[in-house]
Amino acid sequence: MKNWILFVITAIVVFLLGMLASSVINRKSEAKFAYVPQVKISENEPRNEIWGKNFPKEYQSYIQTLDTSFASFQGGSKTIDMLEEDPRLVVLWAGYAFSKDYNQGRGHYYAVDDVRNILRTGAPKGEGDGPMPATCWTCKSPDVPRLMNEKGVAEFYSGKWADKGSEIVNPIGCADCHDSKDMSLQITRPALVEAFESMGKDINQATHNEMRSLVCAQCHVEYYFNKNLPGKEGVPYLVFPWKNGMSAENMEEYYDEIEFSDWTHELSKAPMLKAQHPGYETYLTGVHADRGVSCADCHMPYKTEGGQKFTDHHIQSPLNNVANSCQVCHRQEADKLIENVYSRQTKSMESRLKLEDALVKAHLEAKKAWDLGATEEQMKPILMDIRHAQWRWDYAAASHGASFHAPVEIGRVITSGLNVAADARIKLARLLASLGFEGEFDYPDISTKHKAQQFIGIDLEKLKAEKEEFKKNVIPVWLETAKEREAKMGVEQVTMNH
Amino acid sequence: MANHFLPDKNSKWLPISIVILGSIVGLGLFLAKESEIVSYMTDDPKACVNCHVMTSEYNSWMHSSHREMASCNDCHVPHDNIANTYYFKAKDGLYHASVFTMRMEPQVITMKEASAEVVQQNCVRCHEQQITDPKLSSWVESHKTNRTERQCWSCHQEVPHGKVHGLNSTRYTIAPIPTDQEKDVVPEWLKKEIKNN
């Protein structure tokens, strides 16, 4: 009898344990449906609006990068014709596409539009045509990781820019930085991963705070297209020149070692380097980076809407959002803070313009020396000086915002550039004298963009007319093809009727 | 020990008892596994989202600056001595587990008085330097009372969960489950592509 009672009690205990286990399992599966999103986002989903269905607040703030109303002293989202602002640039980039057209970039939402419209990408008539390689698309769209995944990285980089026009249609957005499964930050561009490898670092060791800058560093960096990578000869493969370090001198040394040049200057014949936009590299040398402030902290600070806090995806100049970015740490008036930024930028620009003037003169004097019969051997050291001085100028100028991010470093770089430019011009003065040139040099009038472009022989009207043709004939075809492709992708709704 | 539970060697009850005892232990182990019981011994905030009702708390913390410095336990468990830490953790945890099992959890979770006290002490523990600036004591009127007679979060309402939190205020929230693997920042497809190159 006693045994039977024990048996019954045990049965009840096991039954209750089973009930508890069943409850745990039930509640665990409940979790899967408690926060059901509207749609399923697949890996490499390029369409931002699909992500937006699940994350409306982030998406709607991202859409605000459409706003082009804000212009600051040296940036903002307004289209500014930089060649019009500073015609010296036309001469500095003579023989290179940047002398045709160079505008202040607008928000991320315009990334694809702007690269189609800029005169630098030319007016290709179809596949295989046009001046630019496919590599130029790399930073423009979440379609890039999708396509790299489908085709392979080297295959993505090969071919012409126009070849992939119908594939790349969604502007920079969600999939560029986020994992579709859990929204964590991720690196989608191979060049950054490879650059870390070249420095002997593993990007997977990056902390979360570093990731809040590294996702930006996928694009806002100095890079070049290497056509001589072993095994990938002929493919303009995107590489960051970080092997020796990230300072202007480190990268200069790297480029000199591999004898790389972006183009040969039309006037001086110098083998030139074009700095892209070493924003991340220069940011790292500034005090904000030293204090652990990430790109996102200032360019996408937290925002509150209806009591809910989220990251503002309206990525923009912090000067248009001082209250949420600067004033979180700095308890001064917004006007005062902006004034502080501007004063750093104005002072930096003062010396940068001096370097520009010296460079313009050096290019023109070098041309004169060639015209008077200078030899390659005589010119070589001078041209190297011009290359180095202009690289340093460009490193300072193209790293938008660097005169604020790292004013001391930029001051140092510009000064070293001025020094090299002075060297070049002393050598040129001696050479010109030995070639029999005496007296004042007659510098041409390049006071406007028009005059400067005429001087170096750019027919802007012709370029514009060709671009119009391209916009009329080619882009609509791209869009149509893209629309058909995306229609097939579909959207998988998540149903709640379980 | 076994003598108390198991019948005599010759009894016909012996095999039956062994099977029954085995099933109880097995079921217990299964329960421990399903409820991720080991995770509760850690400080990992992911343990707190074992119960999905904590998802909005987890996510509001995860998007706050406290994430880098303080886990759930840093604020919600006392740190005066180790015995008290684990006593409080066990007490709170078992209470949470019972409420959750009984399906008695509210839509908006609020702290009980004992928890509020603990959190207040923890704010002070880490931020002592900031809140006891002697410069302020001398010239800000009622500096001390302002500091000691209120709760930190009556003013710092957004720290770290925000004023509004609950099931409906954070839509489509995705929180990791405690068994998720630590993953790399480079997606698998890209790793493969780079290796192939």
XYZ file of C-alpha atoms in Angstrom:
695
model
C 0.000 0.000 0.000
C 2.817 2.401 1.014
C 4.512 1.746 -2.299
C 1.344 2.560 -4.200
C 1.029 5.922 -2.472
C 4.655 6.690 -3.360
C 3.940 5.707 -6.929
C 0.984 8.079 -7.205
C 2.916 10.963 -5.640
C 5.812 10.416 -8.031
C 3.431 10.329 -10.964
C 1.979 13.654 -9.887
C 5.474 15.173 -9.503
C 6.495 14.008 -12.963
C 3.218 15.264 -14.411
C 3.773 18.720 -12.884
C 7.379 18.774 -14.072
C 6.090 17.927 -17.520
C 3.563 20.753 -17.322
C 6.344 23.160 -16.360
C 8.517 21.950 -19.214
C 5.631 22.347 -21.625
C 5.009 25.865 -20.335
C 8.687 26.795 -20.826
C 8.601 25.468 -24.383
C 5.320 27.205 -25.122
C 6.567 30.536 -23.880
C 9.740 30.144 -25.862
C 7.876 29.594 -29.091
C 5.583 32.465 -28.153
C 8.670 34.705 -28.236
C 9.026 33.951 -31.916
C 5.647 35.522 -32.576
C 5.576 38.277 -29.980
C 7.570 40.716 -32.122
C 6.699 39.526 -35.579
C 7.927 41.945 -38.225
C 5.769 42.715 -41.252
C 8.031 41.302 -43.907
C 10.882 38.880 -44.148
C 14.094 40.651 -45.109
C 16.352 38.359 -47.071
C 20.150 38.490 -46.945
C 21.400 41.291 -49.202
C 17.920 42.761 -49.714
C 18.850 45.910 -51.641
C 15.485 47.710 -51.507
C 15.546 50.158 -48.621
C 11.761 50.532 -48.595
C 11.396 46.819 -47.775
C 13.550 47.249 -44.661
C 11.476 50.363 -43.971
C 8.344 48.271 -43.511
C 9.859 46.701 -40.415
C 11.781 49.714 -39.194
C 9.619 52.708 -40.058
C 11.288 55.225 -37.760
C 14.801 54.542 -38.942
C 13.661 54.413 -42.557
C 11.714 57.648 -42.392
C 14.661 59.469 -40.877
C 16.880 58.000 -43.594
C 14.502 59.382 -46.233
C 15.266 62.832 -44.887
C 18.682 62.661 -46.522
C 16.578 63.893 -49.469
C 16.731 67.323 -47.848
C 19.184 69.544 -49.715
C 18.506 72.787 -47.921
C 21.444 72.923 -45.554
C 24.768 74.447 -46.510
C 27.539 75.089 -44.032
C 30.813 76.934 -44.543
C 32.397 73.801 -45.990
C 29.709 71.229 -46.553
C 26.067 70.443 -46.016
C 23.689 68.761 -48.417
C 23.260 71.536 -50.963
C 24.697 71.087 -54.448
C 27.606 73.478 -54.701
C 29.651 73.699 -57.905
C 33.120 73.439 -56.386
C 34.869 74.364 -59.650
C 32.831 77.557 -59.806
C 33.743 78.310 -56.188
C 37.435 77.706 -56.754
C 38.526 77.661 -60.440
C 42.091 76.803 -59.412
C 40.851 73.209 -59.077
C 40.327 73.050 -62.854
C 44.026 73.698 -63.437
C 45.137 71.393 -60.617
C 43.171 68.508 -62.154
C 43.938 69.287 -65.815
C 43.800 66.079 -67.852
C 41.668 64.342 -65.230
C 37.870 64.010 -65.184
C 37.587 66.059 -61.991
C 38.378 69.178 -64.027
C 35.104 68.669 -65.927
C 32.647 68.611 -63.057
C 32.938 68.471 -59.282
C 30.053 69.161 -56.918
C 29.511 69.115 -53.198
C 27.852 65.730 -52.594
C 24.228 65.566 -51.497
C 22.697 63.110 -49.027
C 22.990 59.324 -49.292
C 19.590 59.142 -50.973
C 21.084 60.828 -54.067
C 24.139 58.579 -54.320
C 23.022 56.787 -57.478
C 21.437 59.862 -59.084
C 24.493 62.004 -58.529
C 26.936 59.510 -59.980
C 24.724 59.175 -63.080
C 24.464 62.922 -63.526
C 28.058 64.005 -62.914
C 29.978 64.763 -66.116
C 32.892 62.653 -64.863
C 31.051 59.412 -65.601
C 30.626 60.532 -69.183
C 27.841 59.564 -71.564
C 28.158 55.861 -72.363
C 25.909 54.671 -75.184
C 25.600 51.135 -73.870
C 27.571 48.202 -72.534
C 31.344 48.420 -72.814
C 31.248 52.169 -73.457
C 32.265 55.179 -71.370
C 35.326 56.376 -69.461
C 34.745 54.781 -66.045
C 35.115 51.202 -64.794
C 32.371 49.295 -62.950
C 34.423 49.746 -59.773
C 32.983 53.294 -59.545
C 29.668 51.809 -58.385
C 31.223 50.157 -55.336
C 30.167 52.734 -52.774
C 26.889 53.801 -54.233
C 24.330 51.168 -53.386
C 23.219 48.131 -51.372
C 22.868 46.471 -54.783
C 26.660 46.169 -54.678
C 26.918 43.469 -51.968
C 24.003 41.690 -53.652
C 25.786 41.672 -57.003
C 29.167 40.772 -55.476
C 27.471 37.867 -53.762
C 25.927 36.741 -57.057
C 28.901 37.320 -59.374
C 32.030 37.412 -57.242
C 34.116 40.392 -56.209
C 36.631 40.565 -59.081
C 33.805 39.962 -61.555
C 31.934 42.893 -60.031
C 34.949 45.163 -60.490
C 35.510 44.179 -64.113
C 33.864 45.791 -67.092
C 32.649 49.304 -67.658
C 30.552 51.501 -65.426
C 27.706 51.350 -67.931
C 27.675 47.539 -67.897
C 26.140 47.483 -64.432
C 23.869 50.502 -64.753
C 20.702 48.445 -64.674
C 21.863 46.455 -61.643
C 22.711 49.369 -59.358
C 19.557 51.344 -58.686
C 18.956 51.572 -54.930
C 20.869 54.395 -53.205
C 23.165 53.793 -50.212
C 21.001 52.320 -47.492
C 20.182 49.632 -44.961
C 21.999 46.586 -46.358
C 25.245 48.533 -46.673
C 25.711 48.522 -42.908
C 23.202 46.094 -41.371
C 22.759 42.360 -41.068
C 19.234 41.553 -42.217
C 18.726 38.927 -39.514
C 19.408 40.894 -36.352
C 20.210 44.418 -37.588
C 23.714 44.274 -36.129
C 26.383 46.293 -37.915
C 28.352 44.484 -40.564
C 31.010 45.149 -43.165
C 29.817 44.495 -46.700
C 32.709 45.868 -48.749
C 35.715 43.621 -49.314
C 38.227 46.487 -49.605
C 38.002 47.388 -45.907
C 38.381 43.774 -44.823
C 41.382 43.375 -47.136
C 42.905 46.643 -45.914
C 42.724 45.381 -42.319
C 44.387 42.171 -43.447
C 47.156 44.168 -45.150
C 47.826 45.892 -41.822
C 47.886 42.516 -40.061
C 44.624 43.203 -38.234
C 41.393 41.227 -38.075
C 38.333 43.380 -38.552
C 36.245 40.832 -36.658
C 38.020 41.961 -33.490
C 36.497 45.438 -33.834
C 34.451 46.597 -30.866
C 30.877 47.736 -31.315
C 31.948 51.352 -30.887
C 34.610 50.972 -33.573
C 31.985 49.433 -35.835
C 29.967 52.633 -35.540
C 32.802 54.290 -37.472
C 34.005 51.324 -39.509
C 30.739 50.958 -41.408
C 31.372 54.538 -42.585
C 35.018 53.704 -43.300
C 33.865 51.263 -45.979
C 33.529 54.304 -48.249
C 34.707 57.529 -46.604
C 38.380 56.722 -47.061
C 41.294 57.023 -49.466
C 41.320 54.270 -52.084
C 42.623 53.517 -55.567
C 42.024 51.023 -58.356
C 44.870 48.528 -58.686
C 45.040 46.908 -62.107
C 48.131 44.827 -61.313
C 46.996 42.639 -58.440
C 48.433 39.147 -58.893
C 45.797 36.831 -60.317
C 43.492 39.741 -61.155
C 45.543 41.592 -63.759
C 43.548 44.068 -65.783
C 40.714 44.333 -63.273
C 40.555 47.744 -61.574
C 40.427 46.209 -58.095
C 39.489 48.549 -55.250
C 42.294 48.808 -52.660
C 42.931 51.032 -49.629
C 46.616 52.122 -49.466
C 46.942 51.468 -45.733
C 49.756 48.929 -45.670
C 52.323 51.410 -44.299
C 49.860 53.402 -42.218
C 47.173 56.012 -42.778
C 49.003 59.350 -42.645
C 49.496 61.424 -45.822
C 53.191 60.471 -45.829
C 52.525 56.747 -45.249
C 50.119 56.558 -48.158
C 52.376 58.693 -50.372
C 55.234 56.264 -49.667
C 52.949 53.332 -50.512
C 51.984 54.870 -53.865
C 55.602 55.759 -54.676
C 56.711 52.201 -53.920
C 54.289 50.694 -56.416
C 54.784 53.648 -58.810
C 51.063 54.275 -58.973
C 49.558 57.360 -60.505
C 45.917 58.215 -61.122
C 46.751 60.315 -64.183
C 49.460 62.361 -65.832
C 48.958 66.076 -65.442
C 48.164 67.705 -68.772
C 50.293 70.819 -68.207
C 53.215 69.739 -66.046
C 53.226 66.047 -67.117
C 53.644 65.107 -63.437
C 52.484 61.589 -62.419
C 49.627 62.650 -60.170
C 47.723 61.169 -57.239
C 44.081 62.032 -56.633
C 43.104 61.808 -52.988
C 39.588 60.386 -52.761
C 38.150 61.318 -49.376
C 40.331 60.138 -46.498
C 37.689 61.119 -43.950
C 38.153 58.082 -41.688
C 41.952 58.305 -41.740
C 41.991 61.973 -40.739
C 39.194 61.530 -38.183
C 41.383 58.966 -36.411
C 44.064 61.606 -35.838
C 41.664 64.020 -34.147
C 40.693 64.509 -30.545
C 37.114 63.249 -30.972
C 38.351 59.859 -32.139
C 40.838 59.824 -29.280
C 37.990 60.272 -26.817
C 36.055 57.365 -28.329
C 33.499 59.468 -30.195
C 32.382 57.539 -33.271
C 31.116 58.838 -36.621
C 27.567 57.852 -35.672
C 27.725 59.788 -32.403
C 27.790 63.111 -34.287
C 26.382 62.279 -37.702
C 23.524 60.051 -36.499
C 22.848 60.919 -32.835
C 19.917 59.459 -30.902
C 16.555 61.050 -31.483
C 13.274 60.865 -29.592
C 9.869 60.683 -31.225
C 6.773 60.235 -29.098
C 8.919 59.123 -26.177
C 10.760 56.508 -28.196
C 14.468 56.749 -28.586
C 16.162 55.599 -31.769
C 19.195 56.301 -33.914
C 18.587 59.166 -36.321
C 19.306 57.808 -39.793
C 19.180 61.287 -41.314
C 22.935 61.202 -41.816
C 24.027 64.793 -42.224
C 26.300 67.582 -41.067
C 26.150 67.793 -37.255
C 26.053 71.564 -37.745
C 22.445 71.122 -38.866
C 21.681 69.232 -35.658
C 23.850 70.851 -32.986
C 21.404 70.169 -30.169
C 21.525 66.401 -30.562
C 25.135 66.005 -31.608
C 27.539 68.629 -30.184
C 25.492 69.773 -27.227
C 25.204 66.327 -25.738
C 28.778 66.890 -24.539
C 29.493 70.592 -25.071
C 27.305 72.873 -22.982
C 27.771 76.008 -25.043
C 25.379 77.970 -27.224
C 24.837 76.415 -30.669
C 26.038 79.642 -32.342
C 29.237 79.553 -30.366
C 29.909 75.912 -31.265
C 29.315 76.559 -34.966
C 31.583 79.583 -34.757
C 34.304 77.364 -33.249
C 33.992 74.915 -36.139
C 34.039 77.689 -38.721
C 37.075 79.372 -37.224
C 39.067 76.142 -37.497
C 37.904 75.659 -41.075
C 38.571 79.260 -42.163
C 42.086 79.216 -40.802
C 42.830 75.867 -42.337
C 41.455 77.058 -45.669
C 43.660 80.151 -45.606
C 46.800 78.060 -45.736
C 45.256 75.489 -48.050
C 44.564 78.226 -50.636
C 48.189 79.359 -50.399
C 49.245 75.813 -51.237
C 46.764 75.761 -54.134
C 48.218 78.978 -55.533
C 51.746 77.595 -55.323
C 50.642 74.383 -57.062
C 48.860 76.174 -59.915
C 51.995 78.226 -60.512
C 54.241 75.156 -60.316
C 52.146 73.330 -62.960
C 52.270 76.355 -65.294
C 55.980 76.937 -64.767
C 56.680 73.258 -65.412
C 54.767 73.486 -68.674
C 56.884 76.507 -69.606
C 60.038 74.514 -68.856
C 58.877 71.685 -71.135
C 58.054 74.245 -73.859
C 61.564 75.656 -73.574
C 63.053 72.194 -74.135
C 63.709 70.847 -70.636
C 64.752 67.168 -70.563
C 62.983 64.336 -68.777
C 65.939 64.010 -66.460
C 65.862 67.699 -65.505
C 62.122 67.558 -64.895
C 61.912 64.341 -62.900
C 62.706 65.667 -59.387
C 60.477 68.677 -59.993
C 57.547 66.536 -61.098
C 57.940 64.294 -58.044
C 57.799 67.386 -55.843
C 54.641 68.556 -57.611
C 53.100 65.082 -57.178
C 53.881 65.057 -53.454
C 52.792 68.624 -52.788
C 49.497 68.197 -54.612
C 48.838 64.855 -52.905
C 49.218 66.570 -49.524
C 46.973 69.415 -50.590
C 44.349 66.955 -51.832
C 44.629 64.832 -48.662
C 43.716 67.973 -46.715
C 41.072 69.231 -49.121
C 39.278 66.021 -50.067
C 39.009 64.649 -46.534
C 35.876 66.731 -46.155
C 35.519 68.086 -42.676
C 39.097 67.191 -41.719
C 39.995 70.770 -40.898
C 37.502 70.305 -38.066
C 37.978 66.571 -37.367
C 41.747 66.966 -37.045
C 42.803 70.614 -37.383
C 46.330 70.116 -36.078
C 47.085 67.166 -38.353
C 45.659 68.991 -41.368
C 47.712 72.090 -40.490
C 50.791 69.884 -40.418
C 50.006 68.243 -43.764
C 49.336 71.549 -45.529
C 52.550 73.037 -44.155
C 54.583 70.070 -45.350
C 52.868 70.428 -48.747
C 53.811 74.131 -48.891
C 57.384 73.170 -48.192
C 57.514 70.631 -51.007
C 55.791 73.038 -53.412
C 58.373 75.706 -52.555
C 61.144 73.206 -53.321
C 59.586 72.508 -56.704
C 59.337 76.179 -57.570
C 62.942 76.935 -56.560
C 64.103 74.085 -58.777
C 61.836 75.401 -61.559
C 63.193 78.950 -61.227
C 66.747 77.642 -61.605
C 65.800 75.436 -64.548
C 63.871 78.197 -66.319
C 66.834 80.530 -65.869
C 69.216 77.936 -67.299
C 66.874 77.555 -70.284
C 67.183 81.255 -70.915
C 63.867 82.425 -69.451
C 64.039 85.732 -67.659
C 61.637 88.217 -66.150
C 58.074 87.892 -64.862
C 56.048 84.798 -65.649
C 52.789 85.599 -67.353
C 50.109 83.587 -65.516
C 46.838 83.145 -67.425
C 43.517 84.476 -66.169
C 41.704 81.584 -64.489
C 39.437 83.680 -62.308
C 36.249 81.785 -63.266
C 35.416 78.140 -63.958
C 34.656 79.046 -67.579
C 37.991 80.781 -68.139
C 39.928 78.000 -66.412
C 38.188 75.257 -68.427
C 38.767 77.169 -71.665
C 42.410 77.513 -70.768
C 42.900 73.755 -70.406
C 40.630 73.062 -73.380
C 37.461 71.590 -71.933
C 34.354 71.947 -74.074
C 31.739 71.953 -71.335
C 28.804 72.513 -73.680
C 29.673 69.414 -75.689
C 30.021 67.311 -72.519
C 26.679 68.550 -71.240
C 24.933 67.816 -74.540
C 26.287 64.256 -74.535
C 25.151 63.818 -70.950
C 21.622 64.901 -71.895
C 21.574 62.273 -74.641
C 22.707 59.664 -72.099
C 20.030 60.693 -69.637
C 17.387 60.556 -72.344
C 18.370 57.274 -73.985
C 20.307 55.102 -71.583
C 19.021 55.714 -68.030
C 15.347 54.940 -68.845
C 16.445 51.561 -70.244
C 18.434 50.840 -67.070
C 15.451 51.747 -64.912
C 13.086 49.597 -66.932
C 15.378 46.554 -66.695
C 15.850 47.123 -62.966
C 12.110 47.389 -62.429
C 11.504 44.071 -64.148
C 14.230 42.410 -62.109
C 12.964 43.756 -58.813
C 9.364 42.831 -59.602
C 10.504 39.224 -59.631
C 12.158 39.552 -56.232
C 8.823 39.960 -54.495
C 8.198 40.629 -50.821
C 7.515 37.878 -48.355
C 4.889 39.007 -45.868
C 4.982 37.532 -42.402
C 1.537 36.358 -41.438
C 0.271 36.536 -37.879
C -2.376 33.788 -38.238
C -0.576 30.974 -36.504
C 21.388 7.311 0.531
C 20.067 4.955 -2.113
C 18.636 2.751 0.629
C 16.090 5.410 1.529
C 14.765 5.692 -2.001
C 15.211 2.218 -3.455
C 13.526 -0.988 -2.188
C 15.386 -4.168 -1.204
C 17.611 -5.865 -3.714
C 15.138 -8.677 -4.101
C 11.985 -6.587 -4.352
C 10.063 -6.526 -7.657
C 9.793 -2.756 -7.165
C 13.518 -2.233 -7.748
C 13.574 -1.913 -11.560
C 10.385 0.153 -11.551
C 11.811 2.569 -8.989
C 15.007 2.995 -10.955
C 13.068 3.795 -14.140
C 10.829 6.282 -12.340
C 13.738 8.008 -10.604
C 15.573 8.135 -13.932
C 12.625 9.778 -15.657
C 12.333 12.401 -12.922
C 16.018 13.277 -13.207
C 15.830 13.206 -17.016
C 12.786 15.432 -17.079
C 14.536 17.785 -14.643
C 17.586 17.985 -16.896
C 15.375 18.583 -19.925
C 13.640 21.375 -18.061
C 16.980 22.895 -17.066
C 18.146 22.823 -20.669
C 14.948 24.235 -22.140
C 14.890 27.067 -19.616
C 18.581 27.863 -20.212
C 19.082 27.592 -16.475
C 22.882 27.943 -16.629
C 22.607 31.328 -18.326
C 21.060 32.747 -15.148
C 24.335 32.263 -13.312
C 26.043 34.750 -15.650
C 25.924 38.510 -15.990
C 25.068 38.271 -19.664
C 22.084 40.531 -20.444
C 20.966 37.935 -22.965
C 19.908 35.779 -20.020
C 17.283 38.404 -19.239
C 15.650 38.007 -22.659
C 15.073 34.319 -21.998
C 11.666 35.662 -21.078
C 10.510 37.605 -24.109
C 8.622 40.105 -21.977
C 12.013 41.633 -21.262
C 12.745 42.205 -24.956
C 11.812 45.879 -24.971
C 13.920 46.478 -21.847
C 16.806 44.615 -23.430
C 16.597 46.577 -26.640
C 16.238 49.987 -25.047
C 19.331 49.186 -22.991
C 21.116 47.845 -26.059
C 20.589 51.167 -27.833
C 21.736 53.254 -24.879
C 25.200 54.425 -23.989
C 25.066 52.285 -20.833
C 25.445 49.239 -23.049
C 29.202 49.747 -23.263
C 29.688 49.948 -19.505
C 26.834 48.393 -17.564
C 24.885 45.154 -17.918
C 21.415 44.485 -16.437
C 22.980 43.122 -13.260
C 25.202 46.166 -12.792
C 22.091 48.258 -12.156
C 19.411 45.844 -10.995
C 21.304 43.742 -8.459
C 22.979 45.101 -5.315
C 26.757 45.130 -5.244
C 27.459 45.780 -1.574
C 28.533 42.192 -0.849
C 28.588 38.987 -2.817
C 26.079 37.151 -0.599
C 23.567 39.935 -0.968
C 24.188 40.074 -4.723
C 23.280 36.431 -5.229
C 20.493 36.436 -2.657
C 18.826 39.359 -4.408
C 19.438 37.892 -7.841
C 17.875 34.582 -6.814
C 14.939 36.251 -5.074
C 14.193 38.546 -8.010
C 14.773 35.819 -10.554
C 12.495 33.284 -8.909
C 9.807 35.928 -8.492
C 10.086 36.816 -12.193
C 10.007 33.156 -13.169
C 6.895 32.479 -11.092
C 5.039 35.492 -12.472
C 6.028 34.565 -16.025
C 4.978 30.925 -15.585
C 1.656 31.934 -14.100
C 1.111 34.357 -16.987
C 0.680 37.213 -14.589
C 3.163 39.636 -16.164
C 1.833 43.164 -16.831
C 2.024 44.867 -20.219
C 4.270 47.576 -18.839
C 6.839 46.341 -16.372
C 7.716 48.645 -13.512
C 10.174 48.273 -10.664
C 9.140 47.308 -7.146
C 10.342 49.478 -4.308
C 13.187 47.147 -3.333
C 14.493 47.172 -6.898
C 14.239 50.944 -7.142
C 16.383 51.244 -4.059
C 18.997 48.937 -5.537
C 19.073 50.817 -8.823
C 19.431 54.151 -7.033
C 22.382 52.814 -5.059
C 23.957 51.567 -8.257
C 23.574 54.945 -9.984
C 25.418 56.459 -7.036
C 28.006 53.680 -7.015
C 29.224 54.474 -10.517
C 28.478 58.181 -10.761
C 29.649 59.268 -7.347
C 32.225 61.634 -8.804
C 29.660 63.466 -10.899
C 27.008 63.823 -8.223
C 29.138 64.892 -5.306
C 31.031 67.731 -6.917
C 32.080 69.894 -3.927
C 32.101 72.987 -6.134
C 28.352 72.645 -6.540
C 27.612 72.000 -2.848
C 28.902 75.409 -1.913
C 26.757 77.481 -4.226
C 23.795 75.474 -5.493
C 20.934 75.799 -3.086
C 19.813 72.489 -1.561
C 22.366 70.632 -3.638
C 22.522 67.758 -1.195
C 18.784 67.305 -0.708
C 18.175 67.503 -4.436
C 20.658 64.771 -4.855
C 19.576 62.453 -2.093
C 15.835 62.881 -1.827
C 14.908 62.073 -5.374
C 15.537 59.171 -7.652
C 18.050 59.745 -10.407
C 15.581 58.720 -13.077
C 12.900 61.169 -12.009
C 14.941 63.649 -14.051
C 17.121 61.421 -16.242
C 14.066 59.752 -17.674
C 15.709 58.434 -20.793
C 18.411 56.544 -18.912
C 18.653 53.915 -20.191
C 15.249 52.437 -21.119
C 13.352 55.617 -21.887
C 10.084 56.882 -20.440
C 7.928 54.662 -22.555
C 8.720 51.010 -22.620
C 6.565 47.994 -22.834
C 5.285 45.483 -25.325
C 3.691 48.014 -27.634
C 6.183 50.841 -27.566
C 8.972 48.988 -29.307
C 7.653 47.562 -32.525
C 9.196 44.630 -34.341
C 11.964 44.354 -31.860
C 14.536 41.736 -32.542
C 16.583 40.574 -29.586
C 19.184 37.871 -29.710
C 18.348 34.600 -28.052
C 20.870 33.455 -25.465
C 21.986 30.540 -27.577
C 22.880 32.727 -30.563
C 26.475 32.244 -31.584
C 28.852 35.179 -31.352
C 29.195 36.204 -34.950
C 31.744 38.083 -37.017
C 31.164 41.482 -38.583
C 31.971 40.149 -42.036
C 29.106 38.125 -43.511
C 29.825 34.541 -44.570
C 29.349 35.171 -48.289
C 31.966 37.930 -48.244
C 34.449 35.816 -46.299
C 34.069 33.132 -48.917
C 34.488 35.604 -51.779
C 37.656 37.073 -50.288
C 39.119 33.633 -49.739
C 38.351 32.657 -53.344
C 40.092 35.716 -54.707
